[in-house]
Short mmCIF file of C-alpha atoms in Angstrom, two decimals:
data_model
loop_
_atom_site.label_atom_id
_atom_site.label_comp_id
_atom_site.label_asym_id
_atom_site.label_seq_id
_atom_site.Cartn_x
_atom_site.Cartn_y
_atom_site.Cartn_z
CA MET A 238 67.11 62.45 88.36
CA VAL A 239 67.49 59.10 86.64
CA ALA A 240 64.39 58.15 84.66
CA VAL A 241 62.80 54.92 85.86
CA ALA A 242 61.25 52.68 83.24
CA SER A 243 57.55 52.06 83.71
CA LYS A 244 56.29 48.57 84.50
CA ARG A 245 53.11 46.55 84.58
CA ILE A 246 51.57 45.44 87.87
CA LEU A 247 49.20 42.50 87.57
CA VAL A 248 46.86 40.96 90.14
CA PHE A 249 45.14 37.62 89.45
CA CYS A 250 42.34 36.79 91.90
CA ASP A 251 41.19 33.18 92.13
CA SER A 252 38.13 32.08 94.03
CA THR A 253 37.14 30.25 97.20
CA GLY A 254 39.05 27.01 97.70
CA GLN A 255 40.90 27.61 94.44
CA ASP A 256 44.68 27.85 94.48
CA GLY A 257 46.68 26.75 91.46
CA LEU A 258 49.76 26.15 93.60
CA ILE A 259 48.09 23.31 95.50
CA VAL A 260 45.71 21.87 92.88
CA PRO A 261 47.48 19.94 90.10
CA ASP A 262 46.60 20.64 86.49
CA GLY A 263 44.11 18.30 84.90
CA PHE A 264 43.05 16.60 88.14
CA ALA A 265 40.26 14.21 87.25
CA GLU A 266 36.69 15.26 88.03
CA GLY A 267 35.01 13.19 90.70
CA VAL A 268 38.11 12.29 92.69
CA GLN A 269 37.42 13.03 96.32
CA PRO A 270 39.97 14.97 98.38
CA ASP A 271 40.86 14.23 101.95
CA VAL A 272 38.15 15.47 104.26
CA VAL A 273 38.09 16.59 107.86
CA PHE A 274 35.41 15.80 110.39
CA GLN A 275 34.43 18.14 113.16
CA HIS A 276 31.25 18.01 115.27
CA GLY A 277 30.05 15.17 113.06
CA VAL A 278 30.12 17.32 109.95
CA GLN A 279 32.06 16.44 106.81
CA ALA A 280 33.80 19.50 105.43
CA ALA A 281 35.62 18.99 102.16
CA MET A 282 37.81 21.96 101.37
CA ALA A 283 38.88 23.18 97.95
CA ILE A 284 35.99 21.46 96.24
CA ASN A 285 33.01 22.72 94.33
CA GLY A 286 29.41 22.09 95.29
CA CYS A 287 29.33 18.69 93.62
CA GLY A 288 32.23 17.42 95.71
CA LYS A 289 34.79 17.56 92.93
CA LEU A 290 38.30 18.86 93.20
CA LYS A 291 38.80 22.11 91.39
CA ASN A 292 40.82 22.17 88.18
CA SER A 293 43.15 24.89 87.04
CA SER A 294 41.08 27.99 86.44
CA ASN A 295 41.65 30.37 83.57
CA VAL A 296 42.93 32.94 86.06
CA TRP A 297 45.69 30.56 87.17
CA ARG A 298 46.56 29.52 83.63
CA LEU A 299 46.73 33.12 82.39
CA SER A 300 48.86 34.26 85.33
CA ARG A 301 51.52 31.67 84.42
CA ALA A 302 51.68 32.91 80.84
CA VAL A 303 52.88 36.40 81.79
CA ARG A 304 56.43 37.06 80.61
CA PRO A 305 58.78 38.67 83.19
CA TRP A 306 59.65 41.38 80.68
CA SER A 307 57.66 42.65 77.74
CA ARG A 308 59.17 43.00 74.30
CA ASP A 309 59.20 46.77 74.73
CA GLY A 310 61.29 46.49 77.90
CA LYS A 311 58.63 46.78 80.61
CA GLN A 312 58.89 44.62 83.68
CA GLN A 313 55.69 42.67 84.34
CA ILE A 314 55.14 41.93 88.05
CA VAL A 315 52.53 39.32 89.00
CA LEU A 316 50.58 38.75 92.20
CA TYR A 317 48.49 35.59 92.10
CA GLN A 318 46.02 35.29 94.98
CA GLY A 319 44.62 31.91 95.90
CA GLY A 320 41.05 31.95 97.12
CA VAL A 321 39.67 32.02 100.64
CA GLY A 322 39.64 28.54 102.14
CA SER A 323 42.63 27.25 100.17
CA GLU A 324 45.03 27.46 103.12
CA VAL A 325 47.30 24.45 103.63
CA ASP A 326 50.06 23.57 106.06
CA PHE A 327 53.65 22.64 105.19
CA SER A 328 52.60 19.14 104.13
CA ASP A 329 49.94 20.49 101.73
CA THR A 330 47.14 19.37 104.03
CA TYR A 331 44.14 21.66 104.15
CA VAL A 332 44.00 23.50 107.45
CA ALA A 333 40.92 22.49 109.42
CA GLY A 334 40.89 25.76 111.35
CA THR A 335 40.61 28.10 108.38
CA THR A 336 38.17 30.95 108.57
CA VAL A 337 35.99 29.41 105.89
CA LEU A 338 35.81 26.05 107.64
CA ARG A 339 34.95 27.66 110.99
CA ALA A 340 32.30 29.79 109.34
CA LEU A 341 31.05 26.77 107.40
CA LEU A 342 30.59 24.75 110.56
CA ALA A 343 28.90 27.61 112.37
CA LEU A 344 26.57 28.25 109.46
CA HIS A 345 25.72 24.56 109.38
CA SER A 346 24.78 24.71 113.04
CA PHE A 347 22.71 27.79 112.19
CA VAL A 348 20.76 25.77 109.62
CA LEU A 349 20.18 22.98 112.13
CA PHE A 350 19.83 24.90 115.40
CA THR A 351 18.32 28.38 115.45
CA GLU A 352 19.97 29.22 118.77
CA SER A 353 23.30 29.36 116.93
CA VAL A 354 22.40 32.57 115.07
CA HIS A 355 24.99 34.66 116.89
CA THR A 356 27.76 32.14 116.28
CA ALA A 357 26.84 31.79 112.63
CA LEU A 358 26.74 35.52 111.96
CA GLU A 359 29.98 36.04 113.87
CA ALA A 360 31.69 33.39 111.75
CA LEU A 361 30.19 34.82 108.58
CA GLY A 362 31.57 38.20 109.58
CA GLU A 363 35.02 36.64 109.81
CA ALA A 364 34.63 35.15 106.33
CA VAL A 365 33.58 38.52 104.92
CA GLU A 366 36.58 40.11 106.62
CA HIS A 367 38.83 37.48 105.06
CA VAL A 368 37.58 38.57 101.65
CA ALA A 369 38.25 42.17 102.66
CA ASN A 370 41.79 41.10 103.54
CA LYS A 371 42.24 39.86 99.99
CA ILE A 372 41.23 43.28 98.70
CA ARG A 373 43.52 45.08 101.16
CA ASP A 374 46.47 42.80 100.42
CA ALA A 375 46.11 43.35 96.68
CA TYR A 376 45.77 47.12 97.18
CA ASN A 377 48.90 47.17 99.34
CA PHE A 378 50.85 45.16 96.74
CA ILE A 379 49.93 47.64 94.02
CA ALA A 380 50.56 50.72 96.18
CA GLN A 381 53.96 49.45 97.35
CA ASN A 382 55.13 48.83 93.78
CA PHE A 383 53.42 51.63 91.87
CA GLN A 384 55.27 54.54 90.33
CA GLU A 385 53.91 57.18 87.98
CA GLY A 386 53.57 55.73 84.51
CA ASP A 387 53.05 52.15 85.66
CA GLU A 388 50.15 50.12 84.26
CA ILE A 389 47.74 48.12 86.43
CA LEU A 390 45.82 45.05 85.21
CA LEU A 391 43.35 42.98 87.26
CA PHE A 392 41.81 39.57 86.53
CA GLY A 393 39.29 37.45 88.42
CA TYR A 394 37.03 34.43 88.29
CA THR A 395 34.26 33.01 90.47
CA ILE A 396 34.06 29.27 91.06
CA SER A 397 30.87 27.36 90.39
CA ASN A 398 28.89 25.67 93.14
CA SER A 399 25.61 23.83 92.80
CA ILE A 400 24.20 23.13 96.24
CA SER A 401 21.06 23.57 98.24
CA ALA A 402 20.31 26.04 101.00
CA THR A 403 18.92 23.19 103.09
CA SER A 404 21.98 20.94 103.00
CA PHE A 405 25.31 21.12 104.75
CA ASP A 406 27.06 21.84 101.47
CA SER A 407 24.92 24.95 101.10
CA ASP A 408 26.94 26.58 103.85
CA PHE A 409 30.03 26.28 101.70
CA GLN A 410 28.01 27.68 98.79
CA LEU A 411 27.04 30.75 100.78
CA LEU A 412 30.67 31.54 101.40
CA CYS A 413 31.79 30.65 97.88
CA ARG A 414 29.25 32.91 96.30
CA PHE A 415 30.33 35.84 98.40
CA SER A 416 34.08 35.35 98.53
CA LYS A 417 35.14 35.16 94.93
CA GLY A 418 37.99 36.30 92.74
CA ALA A 419 35.91 38.31 90.29
CA TYR A 420 34.34 40.11 93.26
CA VAL A 421 37.77 40.96 94.65
CA ALA A 422 39.00 42.22 91.27
CA ARG A 423 35.95 44.43 90.72
CA LYS A 424 35.97 45.87 94.24
CA LEU A 425 39.71 46.48 93.99
CA ALA A 426 39.18 48.44 90.78
CA SER A 427 36.40 50.46 92.40
CA LEU A 428 38.57 51.13 95.47
CA ILE A 429 41.47 52.44 93.38
CA ASP A 430 39.00 54.52 91.39
CA ARG A 431 37.59 55.97 94.62
CA ILE A 432 40.71 56.75 96.65
CA GLY A 433 43.65 56.44 94.25
CA LEU A 434 46.92 54.85 95.38
CA LEU A 435 48.52 56.00 98.61
CA VAL A 436 52.27 56.46 98.57
CA PRO A 437 54.02 53.82 100.73
CA GLU A 438 54.84 56.41 103.41
CA ARG A 439 51.11 57.13 103.93
CA LEU A 440 49.80 53.57 103.87
CA ASP A 441 49.37 53.85 107.64
CA LEU A 442 46.32 55.99 106.83
CA PHE A 443 44.71 53.22 104.82
CA VAL A 444 42.86 51.69 107.78
CA ARG A 445 41.25 55.05 108.55
CA ILE A 446 40.22 55.57 104.93
CA TRP A 447 38.89 52.01 104.76
CA LYS A 448 36.73 52.56 107.84
CA GLU A 449 35.40 55.82 106.41
CA ILE A 450 34.30 54.03 103.25
CA VAL A 451 32.75 51.10 105.13
CA THR A 452 30.76 53.47 107.36
CA GLY A 453 29.56 55.53 104.40
CA LYS A 454 31.67 58.61 105.09
CA CYS A 455 33.58 60.61 102.53
CA PRO A 456 37.17 59.31 102.66
CA THR A 457 39.92 61.72 103.64
CA ILE A 458 42.59 61.40 100.96
CA PRO A 459 46.06 62.72 101.89
CA PRO A 460 48.07 64.95 99.52
CA GLY A 461 50.43 63.12 97.18
CA THR A 462 48.05 60.24 96.50
CA SER A 463 48.38 58.99 92.93
CA VAL A 464 45.39 59.11 90.62
CA ALA A 465 46.17 55.82 88.93
CA ARG A 466 44.54 54.44 85.83
CA ILE A 467 43.77 50.75 85.49
CA ARG A 468 44.68 49.49 82.05
CA CYS A 469 42.43 46.44 82.15
CA VAL A 470 40.00 44.45 84.29
CA GLY A 471 39.36 40.98 82.82
CA LEU A 472 36.66 38.74 84.28
CA TRP A 473 35.13 35.34 83.68
CA ASP A 474 31.39 35.31 84.36
CA THR A 475 31.01 37.26 87.58
CA VAL A 476 28.03 35.92 89.50
CA GLY A 477 26.00 37.66 92.18
CA SER A 478 26.20 37.04 95.90
CA VAL A 479 23.47 35.64 98.09
CA PHE A 480 24.55 38.28 100.59
CA GLN A 481 23.27 41.27 98.65
CA ASP A 482 23.08 43.33 101.85
CA ILE A 483 26.48 42.34 103.24
CA ASP A 484 29.40 44.04 101.56
CA ALA A 485 33.03 44.38 102.47
CA LEU A 486 33.04 47.83 100.84
CA ARG A 487 30.21 50.18 99.98
CA LEU A 488 31.46 50.65 96.45
CA ASP A 489 29.48 50.21 93.26
CA ASP A 490 31.09 47.53 91.10
CA THR A 491 28.50 47.25 88.34
CA GLY A 492 29.37 50.41 86.46
CA VAL A 493 32.72 50.59 84.67
CA PRO A 494 34.95 52.82 86.85
CA SER A 495 36.12 55.98 85.11
CA THR A 496 39.77 55.03 85.69
CA VAL A 497 39.48 51.66 83.89
CA ASP A 498 40.64 51.78 80.27
CA VAL A 499 39.50 48.31 79.16
CA ALA A 500 36.76 46.23 80.82
CA LEU A 501 36.43 42.65 79.57
CA GLN A 502 34.06 39.88 80.58
CA ALA A 503 33.32 36.41 79.23
CA LEU A 504 29.73 35.42 80.07
CA SER A 505 27.95 32.06 80.23
CA ILE A 506 24.89 31.58 78.03
CA GLN A 507 23.80 28.20 79.39
CA GLU A 508 24.18 28.60 83.15
CA ASN A 509 20.75 27.54 84.42
CA ARG A 510 20.87 28.04 88.19
CA GLU A 511 18.83 31.05 89.26
CA HIS A 512 21.12 31.91 92.17
CA PHE A 513 24.07 32.26 89.81
CA ARG A 514 23.00 35.62 88.45
CA PRO A 515 25.63 37.27 86.25
CA ILE A 516 26.82 40.76 87.12
CA LEU A 517 27.24 42.55 83.83
CA TRP A 518 29.29 45.69 83.49
CA THR A 519 27.00 48.68 82.93
CA VAL A 520 27.77 51.90 81.09
CA PRO A 521 28.01 54.86 83.50
CA ARG A 522 25.23 57.45 83.44
CA TYR A 523 27.22 59.86 81.32
CA GLY A 524 28.62 57.18 79.05
CA LEU A 525 32.08 55.73 78.62
CA GLY A 526 35.13 57.95 78.39
CA ARG A 527 36.60 58.77 75.01
CA ASN A 528 39.21 56.00 75.17
CA GLN A 529 37.36 53.53 77.38
CA VAL A 530 36.51 50.07 76.03
CA LEU A 531 33.76 47.79 77.34
CA THR A 532 33.60 44.31 75.80
CA GLN A 533 31.27 41.61 77.10
CA VAL A 534 30.82 38.48 75.03
CA TRP A 535 28.48 35.53 75.61
CA PHE A 536 29.87 32.00 75.30
CA PRO A 537 28.13 28.61 75.26
CA GLY A 538 28.28 26.48 78.37
CA ALA A 539 27.63 26.78 82.08
CA HIS A 540 29.40 29.09 84.51
CA GLY A 541 32.10 26.50 85.20
CA ASP A 542 32.57 25.82 81.49
CA VAL A 543 33.39 29.48 80.88
CA GLY A 544 35.76 29.95 83.80
CA GLY A 545 37.60 26.64 83.87
CA SER A 546 36.13 24.64 86.77
CA TYR A 547 35.74 21.47 84.72
CA SER A 548 38.66 19.35 83.61
CA ASP A 549 36.96 18.36 80.36
CA SER A 550 35.58 21.72 79.23
CA GLN A 551 36.43 22.78 75.70
CA ILE A 552 34.63 26.06 76.31
CA SER A 553 37.06 27.22 79.01
CA ASP A 554 39.89 26.84 76.51
CA ILE A 555 37.97 28.98 74.02
CA THR A 556 37.29 31.70 76.62
CA LEU A 557 40.94 31.65 77.70
CA PHE A 558 42.05 32.08 74.10
CA TRP A 559 39.53 34.92 73.70
CA MET A 560 40.81 36.74 76.80
CA THR A 561 44.41 36.19 75.68
CA SER A 562 43.57 37.65 72.29
CA GLU A 563 41.77 40.68 73.73
CA ILE A 564 44.77 41.43 75.93
CA THR A 565 47.52 40.91 73.39
CA ARG A 566 45.91 42.53 70.35
CA ARG A 567 45.36 45.71 72.36
CA GLY A 568 48.98 45.68 73.50
CA LEU A 569 47.95 45.48 77.15
CA LEU A 570 50.25 42.64 78.14
CA ASP A 571 53.04 40.49 76.76
CA LEU A 572 52.08 36.84 77.15
CA ASN A 573 53.66 33.53 76.28
CA THR A 574 50.90 32.54 73.88
CA ASP A 575 52.56 29.18 73.18
CA PHE A 576 52.11 28.31 76.85
CA VAL A 577 48.47 29.40 76.68
CA LYS A 578 47.90 27.03 73.76
CA GLN A 579 49.73 24.18 75.50
CA SER A 580 47.61 24.60 78.63
CA ARG A 581 44.55 23.53 76.69
CA LYS A 582 42.39 21.03 78.57
CA SER A 583 40.01 19.79 75.91
CA THR A 584 40.76 17.21 73.25
CA VAL A 585 37.44 17.24 71.43
CA THR A 586 38.37 16.91 67.77
CA SER A 587 36.09 19.58 66.31
CA TRP A 588 36.19 23.17 67.52
CA ALA A 589 33.32 24.38 69.75
CA VAL A 590 31.13 21.28 69.44
CA SER A 591 31.44 19.89 72.97
CA GLN A 592 28.34 19.39 75.07
CA PRO A 593 27.77 22.09 77.71
CA HIS A 594 27.43 21.05 81.33
CA ASN A 595 23.91 21.20 82.72
CA ALA A 596 24.81 22.75 86.05
CA TYR A 597 21.34 22.50 87.54
CA MET A 598 20.78 18.86 86.62
CA GLU A 599 24.29 17.97 87.78
CA THR A 600 23.28 19.23 91.21
CA PRO A 601 22.12 16.24 93.30
CA ALA A 602 18.32 16.06 93.28
CA SER A 603 18.14 16.46 97.04
CA ARG A 604 19.92 19.82 96.76
CA ARG A 605 18.13 21.46 93.85
CA GLN A 606 15.44 23.17 95.90
CA GLY A 607 17.85 25.77 97.19
CA VAL A 608 19.40 26.36 93.75
CA ARG A 609 16.28 26.60 91.53
CA ALA A 610 16.37 26.33 87.76
CA LYS A 611 16.18 29.45 85.62
CA ASN A 612 18.18 30.18 82.52
CA ARG A 613 19.68 33.53 81.64
CA TYR A 614 17.28 34.18 78.78
CA GLU A 615 14.32 33.82 81.15
CA SER A 616 16.10 36.13 83.60
CA ASP A 617 16.47 38.80 80.86
CA TYR A 618 20.26 38.90 81.05
CA ILE A 619 20.48 37.82 77.42
CA ASN A 620 18.68 40.11 74.98
CA PRO A 621 18.48 40.61 71.19
CA ASP A 622 21.40 43.06 71.32
CA SER A 623 23.77 40.73 73.17
CA VAL A 624 27.10 39.97 71.51
CA PHE A 625 27.86 36.27 71.06
CA HIS A 626 31.13 34.47 70.47
CA GLN A 627 31.55 32.59 67.20
CA SER A 628 31.65 29.32 69.16
CA TRP A 629 27.92 29.75 69.84
CA ARG A 630 27.28 29.13 66.12
CA HIS A 631 28.72 25.63 66.46
CA SER A 632 27.39 24.73 69.90
CA PRO A 633 25.13 21.65 69.80
CA THR A 634 21.40 22.26 69.45
CA VAL A 635 20.65 18.68 70.44
CA LEU A 636 21.82 18.31 74.03
CA ASP A 637 22.59 15.18 75.99
CA ASN A 638 20.85 16.72 78.99
CA PRO A 639 18.39 19.37 77.70
CA SER A 640 16.38 20.01 80.88
CA TYR A 641 16.17 23.74 81.67
CA MET A 642 18.77 24.47 78.99
CA ILE A 643 18.70 26.90 76.08
CA THR A 644 20.22 26.59 72.61
CA GLN A 645 20.42 28.80 69.53
CA ASN A 646 16.94 27.54 68.63
CA THR A 647 15.56 28.85 71.92
CA LEU A 648 16.73 32.37 71.19
CA GLN A 649 15.71 32.23 67.54
CA ASP A 650 12.18 31.19 68.49
CA ALA A 651 12.03 33.90 71.16
CA TYR A 652 13.30 36.80 69.06
CA GLY A 653 11.71 35.81 65.77
CA ARG A 654 12.79 34.32 62.47
CA ASP A 655 14.17 37.63 61.23
CA TRP A 656 16.47 38.07 64.23
CA ALA A 657 20.15 37.72 63.40
CA PRO A 658 22.55 37.28 66.35
CA THR A 659 25.49 39.66 66.63
CA TYR A 660 28.72 37.66 66.62
CA ALA A 661 32.10 39.01 67.66
CA PRO A 662 34.63 38.21 64.91
CA LEU A 663 37.44 35.82 65.75
CA SER A 664 40.84 37.43 66.10
CA THR A 665 43.90 36.20 64.25
CA PHE A 666 45.07 34.38 67.39
CA GLU A 667 41.69 32.71 67.86
CA GLU A 668 41.60 31.68 64.20
CA GLU A 669 45.05 30.17 64.62
CA CYS A 670 43.96 28.22 67.70
CA LYS A 671 40.87 27.03 65.86
CA GLU A 672 42.88 25.82 62.87
CA GLN A 673 45.31 23.96 65.13
CA TRP A 674 42.55 22.39 67.21
CA SER A 675 42.79 18.93 65.71
CA ASP A 676 46.60 18.96 65.61
CA GLN A 677 46.74 17.97 69.29
CA GLU A 678 44.44 14.99 68.96
CA GLY A 679 45.28 11.33 69.32
CA VAL A 680 44.16 8.43 67.17
CA SER A 681 40.52 7.43 67.14
CA SER A 682 40.78 3.99 68.72
CA PHE A 683 42.10 2.16 71.74
CA VAL A 684 44.75 -0.50 71.48
CA ASP A 685 43.55 -4.08 72.00
CA GLU A 686 46.50 -6.07 73.31
CA ASP A 687 47.17 -9.02 75.56
CA VAL A 688 49.42 -7.62 78.29
CA SER A 689 49.74 -10.75 80.42
CA SER A 690 53.51 -10.74 80.05
CA LEU A 691 53.69 -7.16 81.29
CA ILE A 692 51.53 -7.58 84.35
CA GLY A 693 52.32 -11.17 85.24
CA GLN A 694 48.72 -12.29 85.64
CA GLY A 695 46.33 -14.28 83.42
CA SER A 696 45.06 -13.05 80.06
CA ILE A 697 44.44 -9.34 80.62
CA TYR A 698 43.58 -6.94 77.85
CA TRP A 699 43.73 -3.27 77.22
CA THR A 700 40.55 -2.57 75.33
CA SER A 701 39.40 -0.94 72.12
CA SER A 702 36.43 -0.89 69.79
CA GLU A 703 34.68 1.24 67.21
CA ASP A 704 31.36 0.16 68.73
CA ARG A 705 30.58 1.88 72.04
CA GLN A 706 28.59 -1.14 73.19
CA ASP A 707 31.66 -3.34 72.85
CA ILE A 708 34.18 -1.15 74.64
CA LEU A 709 34.45 -3.43 77.65
CA HIS A 710 36.44 -6.59 77.19
CA GLU A 711 35.36 -9.47 79.41
CA ARG A 712 38.75 -9.30 81.12
CA SER A 713 38.97 -5.50 81.42
CA ILE A 714 40.49 -4.39 84.72
CA PRO A 715 38.26 -2.26 87.00
CA GLY A 716 40.08 0.68 88.55
CA GLY A 717 37.49 2.69 90.45
CA VAL A 718 34.31 4.73 90.02
CA ASP A 719 33.92 8.02 88.14
CA SER A 720 31.77 11.03 89.06
CA HIS A 721 28.77 9.52 87.23
CA GLY A 722 28.91 6.37 89.33
CA SER A 723 30.15 4.23 86.44
CA THR A 724 32.95 1.73 86.91
CA VAL A 725 36.22 3.02 85.47
CA TYR A 726 38.48 0.50 83.75
CA ILE A 727 42.19 0.59 83.05
CA GLY A 728 43.05 1.17 79.42
CA ARG A 729 45.80 2.37 77.16
CA ALA A 730 45.64 4.66 74.14
CA SER A 731 47.93 5.65 71.31
CA TYR A 732 48.85 9.33 71.34
CA LYS A 733 51.60 11.27 69.56
CA GLY A 734 53.41 8.08 68.57
CA GLY A 735 53.35 6.41 71.98
CA LEU A 736 51.09 4.21 74.12
CA TYR A 737 49.92 5.63 77.45
CA PRO A 738 47.91 4.14 80.33
CA GLY A 739 44.58 5.73 81.11
CA ALA A 740 41.00 5.15 82.16
CA PHE A 741 37.68 4.63 80.40
CA SER A 742 34.08 3.76 81.19
CA GLN A 743 30.73 3.64 79.44
CA SER A 744 29.99 7.21 80.59
CA LEU A 745 33.28 8.68 79.36
CA ASP A 746 33.76 9.90 75.81
CA GLY A 747 37.02 8.05 75.26
CA CYS A 748 40.17 6.87 76.98
CA HIS A 749 41.45 9.55 79.36
CA ILE A 750 45.24 9.64 79.60
CA PRO A 751 47.60 12.08 81.38
CA TRP A 752 49.65 14.26 79.06
CA ASN A 753 51.94 17.18 79.93
CA GLY A 754 50.07 18.04 83.12
CA ASN A 755 46.66 17.83 81.47
CA ARG A 756 44.14 15.15 80.62
CA VAL A 757 43.86 14.06 76.99
CA VAL A 758 40.77 12.26 75.71
CA VAL A 759 41.48 9.79 72.90
CA SER A 760 38.06 9.26 71.38
CA VAL A 761 36.56 5.88 70.60
#
């Protein structure tokens, strides 16, 4: 028999409405997508709770950095799964009849009209089943490709939504917070741990085994099923579901499965919405196996900062670099680390000093009742023994929007003056990224220039100033409105030896210009 070289099988699970293939990199926050209207209800698909188009998540960015072949000759096969509700037709138009949209509309009618309970629950059941389909599809992909000696790696992220249970948008939140990539990845790991991997010839038995698990019966596993180990499960801030009693599979996903070698999770310190409870990995009753690794590290920022929902989040770059480092330094995966570096979103000059998003306060006031404010220290998820990332040392203690937020000072006051936080050391790769942080920056001023001859109109100026109060020239050209409601003006900034058109406003931190598929901020 000819020996077959082992390979790596990777599954990347993105979240509801999130699909990197149909959402361009660096898409500006606050730009509204096309919407569909049905029964008088506005349903905007592939957006987060604040009505903003999703940006490339860390799951999508990491999946694109996987090399086809590792340096030691292993093939690396990737399955990237877009999230539920990201379905489009051939013209890239979101499909109005998707399961999520139908469930969303039915749930909205449930909120408004109590007689629609049956319709709402039926639609919700379809949405839950759609999530189950994601799990089944991923399981089938792995089972069809798996051979003894192969390595399995799973990654997932949950999108952030900040909406109220009394508003229409809350219906989308209910679905988003159940159907999520991190949920799929964790359940998939638990499923493989529970039943192993069926050989392709016996996959016809999967539906029976699935039903046995769902109904609480002991699954009947056929002979020849592989007892497969999972080399790694990597997650960005898994958050809990509002549907605690509705589950696609009756499988525990809080404890680290015995078949998982390395469990990784980046967690958000400054998420302050009570409903966005983190699901931490827990150590099994009898402890971790001899070679098992559990690493959970707390990062500054909100849930979306950590996972990559925001286009301007420096923190998501730092968490991506951390995950990349954890994977590569353990020899789990061969990645194009240059691509990872180049995919960086943030252009803040100093490392780890960007302001975190205040997710609760960014939720419209009319919608906060259903979200409720409660930080993760108050909820006892953070404790004196928690492990923090080095970026937390540098995170601002004076916040632009401090309401319901915590800082290093909050924890120091709570745990006492003698308390010393435990910080995970930076890896060589992270140190390298940190040292190169300012290398990608532009100059620190706009270019003030009369461009009448270029545009063919009167005296029109690009604008620049060292004084924030004087940014706007009297003849600056308005170009729209940003997510803060401020007028956005057309500008141009010097970057890497060239001049590039962009946008600025009083609420932005500089001139935002497109660069290599991302958005670069040239500071004032």
